[in-house]
Coordinates of C-alpha atoms (C1' of nucleotides) in Angstrom, one line a residue:
Chain A
M32 CA 138.3 89.8 86.7
K33 CA 134.8 88.4 86.8
Q34 CA 132.7 87.7 89.9
F35 CA 129.9 85.3 89.8
A36 CA 126.8 85.8 91.9
R37 CA 123.9 83.5 93.0
S38 CA 122.8 85.4 96.0
P39 CA 122.6 88.9 97.4
K40 CA 125.6 88.2 99.5
D41 CA 127.7 87.4 96.5
I42 CA 126.7 90.7 94.9
G43 CA 127.6 92.5 98.0
Q44 CA 131.0 91.0 98.1
A45 CA 131.6 91.8 94.5
I46 CA 130.6 95.4 95.1
R47 CA 132.9 95.8 98.1
Q48 CA 135.7 94.2 96.1
A49 CA 135.2 96.6 93.2
R50 CA 135.0 99.6 95.4
K51 CA 138.2 98.8 97.2
D52 CA 139.9 98.1 93.8
K53 CA 139.0 101.6 92.9
N54 CA 140.1 103.0 96.3
L55 CA 136.8 104.4 97.1
T56 CA 135.2 104.8 100.6
Q57 CA 131.6 103.9 101.1
K58 CA 131.1 107.6 101.5
D59 CA 132.7 108.3 98.1
L60 CA 130.5 105.6 96.5
A61 CA 127.5 107.1 98.2
V62 CA 128.1 110.5 96.7
K63 CA 128.7 108.9 93.2
S64 CA 125.8 106.6 93.3
G65 CA 123.2 108.6 95.3
V66 CA 122.9 105.7 97.7
W67 CA 123.4 106.3 101.4
Q68 CA 126.5 105.1 103.0
E69 CA 124.5 103.2 105.6
T70 CA 122.7 101.4 102.9
I71 CA 126.0 100.5 101.1
S72 CA 127.2 99.1 104.3
K73 CA 124.2 96.8 104.6
V74 CA 124.4 95.8 101.0
E75 CA 128.1 94.9 101.1
T76 CA 127.7 92.9 104.3
G77 CA 124.6 91.2 103.0
A78 CA 122.8 92.3 106.2
A79 CA 119.8 93.4 104.3
S80 CA 118.2 92.8 101.0
T81 CA 118.3 95.5 98.3
K82 CA 116.2 96.8 95.5
V83 CA 117.5 96.1 92.1
E84 CA 117.6 99.9 91.3
T85 CA 119.9 100.3 94.3
L86 CA 122.1 97.5 93.0
F87 CA 122.4 99.0 89.5
A88 CA 123.0 102.5 90.9
L89 CA 126.0 101.1 92.7
L90 CA 127.2 99.0 89.8
A91 CA 127.0 102.0 87.5
A92 CA 128.9 104.2 89.9
L93 CA 131.6 101.5 89.9
D94 CA 131.6 101.1 86.1
L95 CA 130.3 97.6 86.4
E96 CA 127.5 95.7 84.7
L97 CA 125.9 92.3 85.0
A98 CA 125.8 89.3 82.7
V99 CA 123.0 86.8 82.9
L100 CA 124.4 83.3 82.1
P101 CA 123.6 79.7 82.6
R102 CA 124.6 78.1 85.9
S103 CA 127.2 75.8 84.6
R104 CA 130.2 75.7 86.9
G105 CA 130.3 74.6 90.4
S106 CA 127.7 73.5 92.8
Q107 CA 124.2 74.8 93.1
A108 CA 123.4 77.4 95.7
D109 CA 120.5 76.4 97.8
L110 CA 117.7 78.6 98.7
E111 CA 119.2 79.6 102.0
D112 CA 121.9 81.4 100.1
I113 CA 119.3 83.5 98.4
F114 CA 116.7 84.1 101.1
Chain B
M162 CA 124.1 82.8 75.1
K163 CA 125.0 85.7 77.4
Q164 CA 122.8 88.7 78.3
F165 CA 124.3 91.9 79.6
A166 CA 122.3 94.0 81.9
R167 CA 122.7 97.6 83.1
S168 CA 119.2 98.2 84.3
P169 CA 116.2 96.4 85.8
K170 CA 114.6 96.5 82.4
D171 CA 117.5 94.5 80.9
I172 CA 117.2 91.9 83.6
G173 CA 113.5 91.6 83.0
Q174 CA 114.1 91.0 79.3
A175 CA 116.8 88.4 80.0
I176 CA 114.5 86.6 82.4
R177 CA 111.6 86.6 79.9
Q178 CA 114.0 85.3 77.2
A179 CA 115.3 82.5 79.4
R180 CA 111.8 81.6 80.5
K181 CA 110.6 81.3 76.9
D182 CA 113.6 79.4 75.9
K183 CA 112.7 76.8 78.5
N184 CA 109.0 76.9 77.4
L185 CA 107.7 77.9 80.7
T186 CA 104.7 80.1 81.4
Q187 CA 104.9 82.8 84.0
K188 CA 102.7 80.5 86.1
D189 CA 105.1 77.7 85.7
L190 CA 107.9 79.9 86.8
A191 CA 105.9 81.2 89.6
V192 CA 105.4 77.7 91.0
K193 CA 109.1 76.9 90.6
S194 CA 110.4 80.1 92.1
G195 CA 107.8 80.9 94.7
V196 CA 107.3 84.3 93.1
W197 CA 103.8 85.3 92.2
Q198 CA 102.9 85.4 88.5
E199 CA 101.8 89.0 88.8
T200 CA 105.2 89.9 90.2
I201 CA 106.9 88.1 87.4
S202 CA 104.9 90.0 84.9
K203 CA 106.0 93.3 86.4
V204 CA 109.6 92.2 86.6
E205 CA 109.7 91.1 83.0
T206 CA 108.1 94.2 81.6
G207 CA 110.3 96.4 83.8
A208 CA 107.1 98.0 85.2
A209 CA 108.3 97.9 88.7
S210 CA 111.5 97.5 90.6
T211 CA 112.3 94.2 92.4
K212 CA 114.1 93.0 95.4
V213 CA 117.3 91.3 94.8
E214 CA 116.0 88.2 96.5
T215 CA 113.2 88.0 94.1
L216 CA 115.6 88.3 91.2
F217 CA 117.7 85.5 92.4
A218 CA 114.8 83.3 93.1
L219 CA 113.8 83.7 89.5
L220 CA 117.3 83.2 88.2
A221 CA 117.7 80.1 90.3
A222 CA 114.5 78.6 89.0
L223 CA 115.7 79.3 85.5
D224 CA 119.2 77.8 86.2
L225 CA 120.8 81.1 85.7
E226 CA 123.3 83.1 87.6
L227 CA 124.9 86.6 87.3
A228 CA 128.4 87.7 86.6
V229 CA 129.7 91.1 87.7
L230 CA 132.0 92.5 85.2
P231 CA 133.5 95.9 84.0
R232 CA 131.5 97.9 81.6
S233 CA 133.6 97.6 78.6
R234 CA 131.6 97.1 75.5
G235 CA 129.1 99.4 74.0
S236 CA 127.6 102.7 75.2
Q237 CA 127.0 103.7 78.7
A238 CA 123.5 103.4 80.0
D239 CA 122.4 106.7 81.6
L240 CA 120.6 107.0 84.9
E241 CA 117.2 107.0 83.3
D242 CA 117.8 103.4 82.3
I243 CA 118.2 102.5 85.9
F244 CA 115.8 104.7 87.8
Chain C
dA118 C1' 84.0 84.6 66.4
dG119 C1' 84.3 81.8 70.6
dA120 C1' 86.8 79.5 74.1
dC121 C1' 90.7 78.8 76.5
dT122 C1' 95.2 80.1 78.1
dA123 C1' 98.7 83.6 79.1
dT124 C1' 99.8 88.0 80.6
dA125 C1' 98.9 92.5 82.4
dT126 C1' 96.5 95.7 85.6
dG127 C1' 94.4 97.4 89.8
dA128 C1' 93.4 97.6 94.8
dT129 C1' 94.5 96.5 99.6
dG130 C1' 97.4 95.4 103.6
dC131 C1' 101.7 94.3 105.5
dG132 C1' 106.4 94.2 106.0
dA133 C1' 110.7 95.6 104.8
dA134 C1' 114.2 98.7 102.3
dA135 C1' 115.9 103.2 102.1
dG136 C1' 116.3 107.9 103.7
dT137 C1' 117.7 110.5 107.6
dC138 C1' 120.2 111.6 111.8
dA139 C1' 122.9 110.1 115.7
dT140 C1' 126.3 107.4 117.5
dA141 C1' 129.0 103.2 118.3
dT142 C1' 132.6 100.4 116.7
dT143 C1' 136.4 99.4 114.0
dG144 C1' 140.6 100.5 111.5
dA145 C1' 144.7 102.9 110.2
dC146 C1' 148.6 105.5 111.3
dA147 C1' 151.4 109.1 113.4
Chain D
dT132 C1' 148.0 104.9 122.7
dG133 C1' 145.4 108.7 121.0
dT134 C1' 143.2 110.6 117.2
dC135 C1' 140.9 110.8 113.0
dA136 C1' 138.7 108.4 109.2
dA137 C1' 135.8 104.5 107.8
dT138 C1' 132.3 101.4 108.7
dA139 C1' 128.5 99.5 111.3
dT140 C1' 124.4 99.8 114.2
dG141 C1' 120.1 101.7 115.9
dA142 C1' 115.8 104.3 115.9
dC143 C1' 112.3 106.4 113.4
dT144 C1' 109.6 107.7 109.2
dT145 C1' 108.3 107.3 104.5
dT146 C1' 108.1 104.8 100.5
dC147 C1' 107.5 100.7 97.9
dG148 C1' 107.7 95.7 96.8
dC149 C1' 105.2 91.5 97.4
dA150 C1' 101.3 88.6 98.5
dT151 C1' 96.7 88.1 97.5
dC152 C1' 92.5 88.3 95.0
dA153 C1' 89.8 89.9 91.2
dT154 C1' 89.6 91.2 86.6
dA155 C1' 90.9 93.0 82.2
dT156 C1' 93.4 92.4 78.1
dA157 C1' 96.1 89.9 74.8
dG158 C1' 97.2 85.6 72.3
dT159 C1' 96.3 81.2 70.3
dC160 C1' 93.9 77.6 68.2
dT161 C1' 89.7 75.3 66.1

DNA sequence: AGACTATATGATGCGAAAGTCATATTGACA
DNA sequence: TGTCAATATGACTTTCGCATCATATAGTCT
């Protein structure tokens, strides 16, 4: 079940989704990924930006990866969705 | 043509690929995305980490988006690929 | 080879992310 | 509702990305 992402917020939602699907708490994921629980909270809620390393550490701990693909479907996200 | 990514380096390569496919220089992309040419260079070569906002700014300027999906195919990337 | 363009590298300053610890708030459930 | 676990928030410090400018290196074409 694939999640598309055009903004940090999208990614955060996908991570939270995947974490819950695997029945992990933020603390569990923190231990697995080496990322602090507090940081995970911020990432999932989109409260703060993230470094790409942090993102991949979380994705790896959740057995996820990314695919880069052309924006075909749906409407364009405007810059406010990103910044 | 889809690019999978499990590390910042993978993303950098995908961005470079997409940029060249569109016949854009780093400078062109810098103008379109609002990200400095120097930063793009670092991102593409994987020399430095990036903020997720920067990543999405580049992807948007290249009409790309991400998909989050389970790591199924191929071998696992180990942590050195990420950090 | 020379000239021009593209990309990489290097230094500095600022701001923001992450680590860290403490605590508040929310959520679940007996 | 009271308690415990889960998540969010806040403060503070350190680390690091980005903007910025300058310059070096690499590529390309004549």
